[in-house]
Short mmCIF file of C-alpha atoms in Angstrom, two decimals:
data_model
loop_
_atom_site.label_atom_id
_atom_site.label_comp_id
_atom_site.label_asym_id
_atom_site.label_seq_id
_atom_site.Cartn_x
_atom_site.Cartn_y
_atom_site.Cartn_z
CA MET A 224 108.08 96.09 110.36
CA GLU A 225 107.29 93.35 112.84
CA GLU A 226 106.07 95.70 115.54
CA GLU A 227 103.26 96.88 113.28
CA THR A 228 101.95 93.46 112.29
CA PRO A 229 98.88 93.64 114.61
CA LEU A 230 97.87 96.86 112.85
CA LEU A 231 97.88 95.55 109.29
CA ASN A 232 94.14 95.06 109.13
CA ARG A 233 93.25 98.33 110.88
CA ARG A 234 92.15 101.33 108.81
CA PRO A 235 94.26 104.48 109.27
CA THR A 236 92.84 106.99 111.71
CA SER A 237 92.60 110.69 111.08
CA SER A 238 95.63 111.31 113.29
CA GLU A 239 97.76 108.98 111.15
CA SER A 240 96.85 110.95 108.05
CA LYS A 241 98.41 114.03 109.67
CA ILE A 242 101.92 112.65 109.85
CA ASN A 243 104.56 115.27 109.10
CA ASN A 244 107.70 113.62 107.69
CA SER A 245 109.93 116.70 107.52
CA LYS A 246 111.73 116.06 110.81
CA LEU A 247 111.94 112.33 110.06
CA PHE A 248 113.68 113.13 106.77
CA LEU A 249 116.07 115.45 108.62
CA ALA A 250 116.94 112.67 111.08
CA VAL A 251 117.53 110.21 108.25
CA PHE A 252 119.71 112.73 106.38
CA SER A 253 121.77 113.30 109.52
CA ALA A 254 122.34 109.56 109.91
CA VAL A 255 123.14 108.71 106.28
CA LEU A 256 126.00 111.20 106.27
CA GLY A 257 127.79 108.28 107.90
CA ASN A 258 127.06 106.16 104.83
CA PHE A 259 128.42 108.97 102.66
CA SER A 260 131.68 108.72 104.65
CA PHE A 261 131.60 104.94 104.25
CA GLY A 262 131.35 105.11 100.46
CA TYR A 263 133.98 107.86 100.32
CA SER A 264 136.50 106.01 102.49
CA LEU A 265 135.98 102.62 100.81
CA VAL A 266 137.30 103.83 97.44
CA TYR A 267 139.87 106.31 98.84
CA SER A 268 142.72 104.07 97.72
CA SER A 269 141.66 104.18 94.06
CA PRO A 270 143.12 107.62 93.21
CA VAL A 271 145.79 107.46 95.94
CA LEU A 272 147.62 104.23 95.05
CA PRO A 273 148.78 105.38 91.58
CA LYS A 274 150.38 108.41 93.24
CA LEU A 275 152.09 106.40 95.98
CA LYS A 276 153.36 103.67 93.62
CA SER A 277 154.88 106.11 91.12
CA PRO A 278 158.65 106.81 91.08
CA ASP A 279 157.88 110.47 91.89
CA ALA A 280 156.27 109.61 95.25
CA ASP A 281 157.86 110.59 98.54
CA PRO A 282 160.45 107.83 99.26
CA ARG A 283 159.09 107.51 102.80
CA LEU A 284 155.59 106.77 101.43
CA ARG A 285 156.37 104.92 98.20
CA MET A 286 154.61 101.53 98.09
CA ASP A 287 155.59 98.25 96.51
CA THR A 288 153.13 95.48 95.60
CA GLU A 289 152.84 94.08 99.13
CA GLN A 290 152.37 97.48 100.75
CA ALA A 291 149.79 98.51 98.13
CA ALA A 292 147.91 95.26 98.76
CA TRP A 293 147.73 96.02 102.47
CA PHE A 294 146.71 99.64 101.92
CA GLY A 295 143.84 98.56 99.69
CA SER A 296 142.65 95.61 101.78
CA ILE A 297 143.21 96.63 105.40
CA TYR A 298 140.09 98.82 105.17
CA THR A 299 137.89 95.72 104.92
CA LEU A 300 139.61 94.19 107.96
CA GLY A 301 138.77 97.34 109.90
CA ALA A 302 135.19 97.21 108.61
CA ALA A 303 134.80 93.65 109.92
CA ALA A 304 136.01 94.79 113.36
CA GLY A 305 133.76 97.85 113.26
CA GLY A 306 130.72 95.81 112.26
CA LEU A 307 131.20 93.36 115.12
CA GLY A 308 131.83 96.20 117.55
CA ALA A 309 128.65 97.95 116.45
CA MET A 310 126.63 94.83 117.33
CA LEU A 311 127.67 95.31 120.96
CA LEU A 312 127.45 99.09 120.95
CA ASN A 313 123.94 99.09 119.48
CA ASP A 314 122.64 97.34 122.60
CA MET A 315 124.99 99.03 125.09
CA ILE A 316 124.67 102.71 124.15
CA GLY A 317 121.97 102.72 121.46
CA ARG A 318 121.86 103.22 117.70
CA LYS A 319 122.29 107.00 117.59
CA LEU A 320 125.34 107.10 119.84
CA SER A 321 126.90 104.18 117.95
CA ILE A 322 126.61 106.15 114.72
CA MET A 323 128.07 109.26 116.37
CA MET A 324 130.98 107.28 117.83
CA SER A 325 132.01 106.19 114.35
CA ALA A 326 133.20 109.76 113.76
CA VAL A 327 136.07 109.20 116.23
CA PRO A 328 137.99 106.51 114.28
CA SER A 329 137.01 108.22 111.01
CA THR A 330 138.46 111.60 112.00
CA ILE A 331 141.62 110.13 113.52
CA GLY A 332 142.13 107.92 110.46
CA TYR A 333 141.85 110.80 108.00
CA MET A 334 144.17 112.95 110.13
CA LEU A 335 146.80 110.21 110.04
CA MET A 336 146.54 109.78 106.27
CA GLY A 337 146.39 113.50 105.53
CA GLY A 338 149.53 114.22 107.57
CA ALA A 339 151.33 110.93 106.88
CA PHE A 340 155.13 110.97 106.74
CA ASN A 341 155.51 107.21 107.15
CA LEU A 342 153.80 104.12 105.76
CA TRP A 343 152.47 102.97 109.13
CA MET A 344 150.42 106.19 109.37
CA LEU A 345 148.77 105.43 106.02
CA HIS A 346 147.94 101.85 107.00
CA VAL A 347 146.67 102.68 110.50
CA GLY A 348 144.61 105.56 109.11
CA ARG A 349 143.11 103.32 106.44
CA PHE A 350 142.26 100.67 109.06
CA LEU A 351 140.56 103.23 111.33
CA THR A 352 138.41 104.60 108.51
CA GLY A 353 137.44 100.96 107.86
CA VAL A 354 136.38 100.59 111.50
CA ALA A 355 134.20 103.67 111.12
CA GLY A 356 132.72 102.31 107.87
CA GLY A 357 131.84 99.00 109.51
CA MET A 358 130.19 100.76 112.44
CA THR A 359 128.01 102.95 110.23
CA ALA A 360 127.08 100.11 107.88
CA ALA A 361 125.84 98.06 110.83
CA SER A 362 124.12 100.82 112.84
CA ILE A 363 122.52 103.26 110.40
CA PRO A 364 120.03 100.83 108.73
CA VAL A 365 118.81 99.75 112.17
CA TYR A 366 118.34 103.35 113.32
CA ILE A 367 116.46 104.31 110.15
CA SER A 368 114.16 101.27 110.30
CA GLU A 369 113.28 102.00 113.94
CA ILE A 370 112.48 105.71 113.53
CA SER A 371 110.55 105.34 110.23
CA HIS A 372 106.87 104.44 109.86
CA LYS A 373 105.72 101.75 107.44
CA ALA A 374 104.52 104.15 104.72
CA VAL A 375 108.06 105.41 104.03
CA ARG A 376 110.27 102.72 105.55
CA GLY A 377 110.99 101.05 102.21
CA ALA A 378 112.02 104.28 100.50
CA LEU A 379 114.11 105.49 103.43
CA GLY A 380 115.67 102.04 103.75
CA SER A 381 117.31 102.49 100.34
CA CYS A 382 118.90 105.79 101.37
CA PRO A 383 122.02 104.29 103.05
CA GLN A 384 123.17 102.52 99.90
CA ILE A 385 122.36 105.44 97.60
CA THR A 386 124.26 107.80 99.90
CA ALA A 387 127.26 105.45 100.06
CA VAL A 388 127.39 105.30 96.27
CA PHE A 389 127.15 109.09 96.12
CA GLY A 390 130.06 109.29 98.57
CA ALA A 391 132.18 107.09 96.29
CA LEU A 392 131.26 109.22 93.27
CA THR A 393 132.25 112.36 95.20
CA LEU A 394 135.67 110.85 95.95
CA TYR A 395 136.21 109.92 92.30
CA ALA A 396 135.15 113.41 91.16
CA MET A 397 137.32 115.22 93.72
CA GLY A 398 140.23 112.96 92.82
CA LEU A 399 140.29 114.61 89.39
CA VAL A 400 141.54 117.91 90.83
CA VAL A 401 142.33 117.52 94.55
CA PRO A 402 145.71 116.18 95.83
CA TRP A 403 145.50 112.95 97.80
CA ARG A 404 146.35 114.55 101.16
CA TRP A 405 143.53 117.07 100.76
CA LEU A 406 141.17 114.22 99.87
CA ALA A 407 141.82 112.89 103.39
CA VAL A 408 141.17 116.33 104.91
CA ALA A 409 137.89 116.60 102.99
CA GLY A 410 136.87 113.15 104.26
CA GLU A 411 136.62 114.53 107.81
CA VAL A 412 133.89 117.03 106.92
CA PRO A 413 130.85 114.69 106.54
CA ALA A 414 131.71 112.82 109.76
CA VAL A 415 131.93 116.04 111.78
CA LEU A 416 128.71 117.37 110.21
CA MET A 417 126.99 114.06 111.04
CA VAL A 418 127.90 114.37 114.72
CA VAL A 419 126.69 117.99 114.90
CA LEU A 420 123.32 117.19 113.31
CA LEU A 421 122.71 113.93 115.21
CA THR A 422 123.21 115.80 118.48
CA PHE A 423 119.81 117.42 117.88
CA MET A 424 118.08 114.24 116.64
CA PRO A 425 116.10 111.88 118.92
CA SER A 426 117.13 108.38 119.90
CA SER A 427 115.19 105.42 118.56
CA PRO A 428 111.77 105.21 120.31
CA ARG A 429 112.11 101.43 120.36
CA ARG A 430 115.45 101.70 122.14
CA LEU A 431 113.99 104.09 124.71
CA LEU A 432 111.08 101.75 125.40
CA VAL A 433 113.48 98.83 125.92
CA LEU A 434 115.22 100.96 128.56
CA GLY A 435 111.87 101.75 130.21
CA ARG A 436 111.93 105.43 129.31
CA ASP A 437 108.35 105.64 128.12
CA GLN A 438 107.98 109.41 128.35
CA LYS A 439 111.17 110.05 126.35
CA ALA A 440 110.04 107.48 123.79
CA GLU A 441 106.69 109.24 123.39
CA LYS A 442 108.41 112.61 123.07
CA ALA A 443 110.84 111.25 120.45
CA LEU A 444 108.03 109.67 118.42
CA GLN A 445 106.00 112.88 118.60
CA TRP A 446 108.98 114.84 117.27
CA LEU A 447 109.48 112.38 114.40
CA ARG A 448 105.81 112.17 113.37
CA GLY A 449 104.65 115.74 113.99
CA LYS A 450 102.60 117.41 116.73
CA HIS A 451 99.23 116.31 115.26
CA TYR A 452 100.05 112.59 115.36
CA ASP A 453 98.54 110.30 117.99
CA THR A 454 101.52 108.28 119.22
CA GLN A 455 99.67 105.87 121.53
CA ILE A 456 98.77 103.24 118.93
CA GLU A 457 102.28 103.01 117.51
CA LEU A 458 103.85 103.00 120.97
CA SER A 459 101.53 100.13 122.01
CA ALA A 460 102.50 98.15 118.93
CA ILE A 461 106.22 98.61 119.66
CA LYS A 462 105.71 97.56 123.30
CA HIS A 463 103.84 94.46 122.13
CA SER A 464 106.69 93.56 119.78
CA ILE A 465 109.26 94.00 122.55
CA SER A 466 107.28 91.90 125.02
CA THR A 467 106.84 89.01 122.58
CA GLN A 468 110.42 88.96 121.32
CA GLY A 469 112.37 86.12 122.90
CA LYS A 470 115.84 84.65 122.49
CA VAL A 471 116.70 81.93 120.03
CA THR A 472 117.89 78.57 121.39
CA TRP A 473 120.30 76.06 119.86
CA SER A 474 117.46 73.60 119.35
CA GLN A 475 115.57 76.22 117.34
CA LEU A 476 118.62 76.85 115.17
CA ALA A 477 118.56 73.17 114.19
CA THR A 478 115.13 73.57 112.56
CA PRO A 479 114.81 74.41 108.82
CA ASN A 480 112.93 77.67 109.34
CA TYR A 481 116.02 78.98 111.18
CA TYR A 482 119.11 77.43 109.59
CA ARG A 483 117.94 77.59 105.96
CA PRO A 484 117.44 81.38 105.81
CA ILE A 485 120.67 81.91 107.77
CA ILE A 486 122.65 79.72 105.35
CA ILE A 487 121.10 81.47 102.34
CA SER A 488 121.96 84.89 103.76
CA VAL A 489 125.55 83.94 104.60
CA VAL A 490 126.19 82.33 101.21
CA MET A 491 124.69 85.33 99.42
CA ARG A 492 127.04 87.66 101.31
CA PHE A 493 129.99 85.39 100.42
CA LEU A 494 129.09 85.21 96.73
CA GLN A 495 128.39 88.96 96.64
CA GLN A 496 131.97 89.69 97.65
CA MET A 497 133.48 86.90 95.52
CA THR A 498 132.11 88.60 92.38
CA GLY A 499 135.05 90.98 92.87
CA ILE A 500 133.09 94.17 93.52
CA THR A 501 135.28 95.40 96.40
CA PRO A 502 138.70 94.99 94.71
CA ILE A 503 137.30 96.48 91.51
CA LEU A 504 136.08 99.58 93.37
CA VAL A 505 139.20 99.82 95.54
CA TYR A 506 141.66 99.42 92.63
CA LEU A 507 139.58 101.06 89.90
CA GLU A 508 142.22 103.51 88.65
CA PRO A 509 145.09 100.96 88.71
CA ILE A 510 142.88 98.51 86.77
CA PHE A 511 142.18 101.10 84.07
CA SER A 512 145.90 101.91 83.94
CA GLN A 513 146.64 98.24 83.18
CA PHE A 514 144.01 98.16 80.44
CA LYS A 515 145.51 101.30 78.83
CA VAL A 516 142.10 102.93 78.38
CA THR A 517 142.21 106.00 76.13
CA LEU A 518 140.82 108.34 78.81
CA GLU A 519 142.87 108.98 81.92
CA PRO A 520 142.06 106.42 84.67
CA LYS A 521 140.79 109.12 87.02
CA TYR A 522 138.16 110.19 84.47
CA ASP A 523 137.19 106.56 83.87
CA ALA A 524 136.69 106.07 87.61
CA ALA A 525 134.42 109.10 87.81
CA LEU A 526 132.32 107.80 84.90
CA VAL A 527 131.96 104.41 86.57
CA GLY A 528 130.92 106.13 89.82
CA ALA A 529 128.18 108.01 87.98
CA VAL A 530 126.92 104.78 86.37
CA ARG A 531 126.87 103.13 89.80
CA LEU A 532 124.74 105.91 91.26
CA PHE A 533 122.30 105.74 88.33
CA SER A 534 121.96 101.95 88.55
CA VAL A 535 121.24 102.01 92.29
CA ALA A 536 118.41 104.48 91.67
CA VAL A 537 117.01 102.25 88.90
CA ALA A 538 117.18 99.18 91.15
CA ALA A 539 115.28 100.99 93.91
CA CYS A 540 112.45 101.70 91.43
CA LEU A 541 112.31 98.12 90.08
CA MET A 542 112.70 96.22 93.34
CA ASP A 543 108.98 95.73 93.99
CA LYS A 544 107.96 95.62 90.33
CA ALA A 545 110.29 93.13 88.66
CA GLY A 546 110.82 90.91 91.72
CA ARG A 547 113.97 89.81 93.53
CA LYS A 548 114.84 86.71 91.51
CA ALA A 549 114.37 88.43 88.13
CA LEU A 550 116.72 91.23 89.12
CA LEU A 551 119.24 88.72 90.49
CA TYR A 552 119.15 86.79 87.19
CA MET A 553 119.69 90.00 85.23
CA SER A 554 122.44 91.08 87.62
CA SER A 555 124.29 87.76 87.36
CA MET A 556 124.09 87.70 83.55
CA LEU A 557 125.36 91.28 83.15
CA MET A 558 128.25 90.66 85.55
CA PHE A 559 129.07 87.36 83.82
CA LEU A 560 129.16 88.87 80.32
CA SER A 561 131.20 91.89 81.39
CA SER A 562 133.72 89.92 83.48
CA LEU A 563 134.08 87.37 80.67
CA THR A 564 134.81 90.22 78.25
CA LEU A 565 137.41 91.67 80.62
CA THR A 566 138.95 88.21 81.03
CA MET A 567 139.30 87.76 77.28
CA ILE A 568 140.74 91.26 76.79
CA SER A 569 143.28 90.86 79.59
CA HIS A 570 144.32 87.41 78.27
CA THR A 571 144.61 88.14 74.56
CA THR A 572 145.71 91.78 74.50
CA PRO A 573 146.79 92.82 77.99
CA TYR A 574 148.55 95.84 76.57
CA PRO A 575 147.64 97.55 73.31
CA PRO A 576 150.65 97.65 70.98
CA GLY A 577 152.43 100.96 70.80
CA PRO A 578 153.04 102.86 67.58
CA ALA A 579 155.54 101.33 65.19
CA PRO A 580 158.97 103.05 65.00
CA PRO A 581 159.50 105.16 61.93
CA ASN A 582 161.10 103.41 58.98
CA LEU A 583 163.74 105.81 57.69
CA THR A 584 164.47 103.74 54.59
CA VAL A 585 160.97 104.03 53.20
CA SER A 586 160.60 106.11 50.08
CA LEU A 587 158.95 109.50 50.49
CA ASP A 588 156.37 108.38 47.94
CA TYR A 589 154.80 106.09 50.50
CA SER A 590 155.01 108.39 53.51
CA SER A 591 151.47 109.70 53.07
CA HIS A 592 150.07 106.17 52.80
CA ASP A 593 151.92 105.16 56.00
CA ALA A 594 150.52 108.16 57.82
CA ILE A 595 146.98 107.25 56.79
CA GLY A 596 147.54 103.63 57.81
CA ASN A 597 148.97 104.59 61.19
CA THR A 598 146.01 106.91 61.80
CA ILE A 599 143.53 104.11 61.03
CA VAL A 600 145.37 101.66 63.31
CA ALA A 601 145.52 104.25 66.07
CA SER A 602 141.79 104.94 65.80
CA HIS A 603 141.01 101.21 65.98
CA GLN A 604 143.22 100.85 69.06
CA ALA A 605 141.52 103.83 70.70
CA ALA A 606 138.09 102.33 70.03
CA ALA A 607 139.19 98.92 71.33
CA SER A 608 140.63 100.48 74.50
CA LEU A 609 137.15 101.75 75.41
CA ILE A 610 135.84 98.17 75.69
CA PRO A 611 137.30 97.67 79.21
CA LEU A 612 135.67 100.91 80.34
CA ILE A 613 132.29 99.93 78.89
CA SER A 614 132.58 96.39 80.32
CA THR A 615 133.38 97.74 83.77
CA MET A 616 130.38 100.07 83.58
CA VAL A 617 128.17 97.11 82.66
CA PHE A 618 129.61 95.11 85.57
CA ILE A 619 128.94 97.90 88.06
CA PHE A 620 125.45 98.45 86.61
CA GLY A 621 124.64 94.75 86.88
CA TYR A 622 125.92 94.50 90.45
CA ALA A 623 123.99 97.55 91.61
CA MET A 624 120.83 96.21 89.94
CA GLY A 625 120.74 92.98 91.89
CA TRP A 626 123.48 91.41 94.00
CA GLY A 627 124.32 94.73 95.64
CA PRO A 628 121.01 95.87 97.19
CA ILE A 629 118.97 92.64 97.10
CA THR A 630 121.46 90.76 99.27
CA TRP A 631 120.79 93.23 102.09
CA LEU A 632 117.05 93.32 101.41
CA LEU A 633 116.65 89.54 101.51
CA MET A 634 118.54 89.40 104.80
CA SER A 635 115.94 91.68 106.38
CA GLU A 636 113.10 89.63 104.87
CA VAL A 637 114.17 86.02 105.48
CA LEU A 638 116.16 86.12 108.74
CA PRO A 639 113.99 85.27 111.79
CA LEU A 640 113.58 88.25 114.10
CA VAL A 641 114.81 86.46 117.21
CA ALA A 642 118.01 85.34 115.43
CA ARG A 643 118.56 88.50 113.39
CA GLY A 644 121.21 90.03 115.65
CA VAL A 645 123.48 86.99 115.67
CA ALA A 646 122.79 86.07 112.05
CA SER A 647 123.38 89.58 110.71
CA GLY A 648 126.64 89.76 112.66
CA LEU A 649 127.72 86.48 111.09
CA CYS A 650 126.82 87.82 107.62
CA VAL A 651 128.78 91.03 108.18
CA THR A 652 131.83 89.11 109.40
CA VAL A 653 131.78 86.69 106.46
CA SER A 654 131.29 89.57 104.02
CA TRP A 655 134.17 91.74 105.17
CA LEU A 656 136.62 88.90 105.80
CA THR A 657 135.93 87.64 102.27
CA ALA A 658 136.43 91.17 100.96
CA PHE A 659 139.75 91.43 102.85
CA MET A 660 141.03 88.11 101.49
CA LEU A 661 140.05 88.96 97.92
CA THR A 662 141.24 92.57 97.97
CA HIS A 663 144.62 91.60 99.42
CA ALA A 664 145.10 88.75 96.95
CA PHE A 665 144.02 90.83 93.94
CA THR A 666 147.16 92.97 93.86
CA HIS A 667 149.45 89.92 94.07
CA LEU A 668 147.54 88.03 91.37
CA GLU A 669 147.54 91.07 89.08
CA ASP A 670 151.26 91.65 89.64
CA LYS A 671 152.18 88.01 88.99
CA TYR A 672 149.68 86.89 86.32
CA GLY A 673 148.06 90.09 85.08
CA LEU A 674 144.36 90.85 85.28
CA TYR A 675 143.44 87.63 83.47
CA VAL A 676 143.47 85.33 86.53
CA PRO A 677 141.36 87.45 88.95
CA PHE A 678 138.78 88.30 86.28
CA LEU A 679 138.54 84.65 85.27
CA GLY A 680 137.74 83.84 88.91
CA PHE A 681 135.07 86.56 89.00
CA THR A 682 133.52 85.09 85.83
CA VAL A 683 133.24 81.65 87.45
CA VAL A 684 131.65 83.14 90.56
CA CYS A 685 129.02 84.91 88.44
CA VAL A 686 128.00 81.49 87.07
CA LEU A 687 127.70 80.22 90.65
CA CYS A 688 125.51 83.24 91.45
CA LEU A 689 123.16 82.26 88.61
CA LEU A 690 122.90 78.69 89.86
CA PHE A 691 122.45 79.66 93.49
CA ASN A 692 119.66 82.07 92.56
CA ALA A 693 117.91 79.38 90.50
CA VAL A 694 118.11 76.65 93.15
CA CYS A 695 118.16 78.24 96.60
CA ILE A 696 116.73 81.77 96.68
CA PRO A 697 112.94 82.16 97.06
CA GLU A 698 110.94 84.98 95.50
CA THR A 699 109.80 87.13 98.42
CA ARG A 700 108.15 89.96 96.51
CA GLY A 701 104.61 90.55 97.81
CA ARG A 702 104.99 87.91 100.54
CA SER A 703 104.26 88.56 104.18
CA LEU A 704 106.83 87.64 106.82
CA GLU A 705 104.48 84.86 107.93
CA GLU A 706 104.39 83.37 104.42
CA ILE A 707 108.18 83.56 104.10
CA GLU A 708 108.57 81.79 107.43
CA ASN A 709 106.14 79.10 106.29
CA TYR A 710 108.18 78.57 103.11
CA PHE A 711 111.33 77.81 105.11
CA ARG A 712 109.43 75.66 107.59
CA THR A 713 107.86 73.45 104.90
CA GLY A 714 110.43 73.94 102.16
CA ARG A 715 107.60 73.71 99.63
CA SER A 716 105.05 76.50 99.72
CA PHE A 717 104.28 80.05 100.80
CA THR A 718 100.57 79.21 101.08
CA ILE A 719 99.12 79.11 104.58
CA ASN A 720 95.83 77.42 105.48
CA ARG A 721 94.56 79.97 107.98
CA SER A 722 91.47 77.98 108.93
CA HIS A 723 93.64 75.20 110.37
CA SER A 724 96.76 77.37 111.00
CA THR A 725 98.85 74.84 109.11
CA ALA A 726 100.96 75.16 106.00
CA GLN A 727 99.81 73.59 102.76
CA SER A 728 102.18 71.98 100.35
CA SER A 729 102.06 73.08 96.76
#
């Protein structure tokens, strides 16, 4: 958005009103297929682990608690490596090629898992799909923001997350009927399709201008905007942004308008993962198996995936209407109430009691009364077993309403442009390393203490999310980047006295 700041007060010209977005939408669709793969691969372990931990599994692939913990968590370790690698690749080979390169580890990883005859193949394959997921998560939003114009940038910016959620839902749905090896084979399809489509898409015009390829940049922008669009004004604005963008110094990082937004962004990424969202998604079916939900765990997982997709769409509609802080409050409260409910259920009744053995000494006169009583008890148990499913749906809904999308949105709003590359890399690293630690520990905690201990920890974190939102996070809805920067510089007010070019305190 920064490159278009000088144009904010200019009225649209007739050429701008003739923008054709059809090819832009095609380019965005081609790119977000990588996010589909990311969402699909993230939750791949959910339907697979129950199969590999069962006594009927192939002895060469059967997993114990430690091996299952690594299979579930090593993905996040790969994602951290992929995210850091993408930071370098984005500048070395460009955004589009970085996205296309993610198909290499993705395809190799799925081939290893689909044809696995040893545990190391499963773990290496899972790690490689994590590398691909980290690369796409770091590269695709940048590519979309740089090829989109301001009228549709907000809407298109929400596409990566929606597509990732749809990828997870697809995995849950296919897991109902498709064997786990064929799930890996199917995972290769979107990555290959992404590479084929992106081959015909243009590179980022901003990237081309940085490389001094002005004619190619103009041709790419013309393709994205349509043949009736005058590209000169937008190209001039991008050139101006590139020429004025400098490098951050250590002395600048010591000032509040730099370190405060960076700290807020990093802590938000840490708290976002500490709510338990990644282990819950990764181990969704095993969690439902422990809660003894009436429906089969694979059906429960599919229902939760559908709720997640719906809630992301609702959040996208409310983001600029309700405000960031209001949605974060609502998100924290819903996650707190649902995780508290799951904590209480797992502590008091971790396993619903089974049916009582038949009493052969009872008189036949009372057999009909016993049958009625057993039916009533069974119906109550069935109703009570749905509470974990409903609570998990509420948790996912709450997360997707606030702490899921708003954490990424606030990063793009509050981080200074000159420090965004380093700061976003730090946020990605903290996020995925936290996810790895938590996902790996979850299986051990559940095996040793049951689900009570991890869900109690998630409940405490949700309280911390509430407090952090109340004390540290500013409301950025309707604020310009200049006003947000002034808030962090003064620590008191968004208001700017333009006549004296100084900030006013509230």
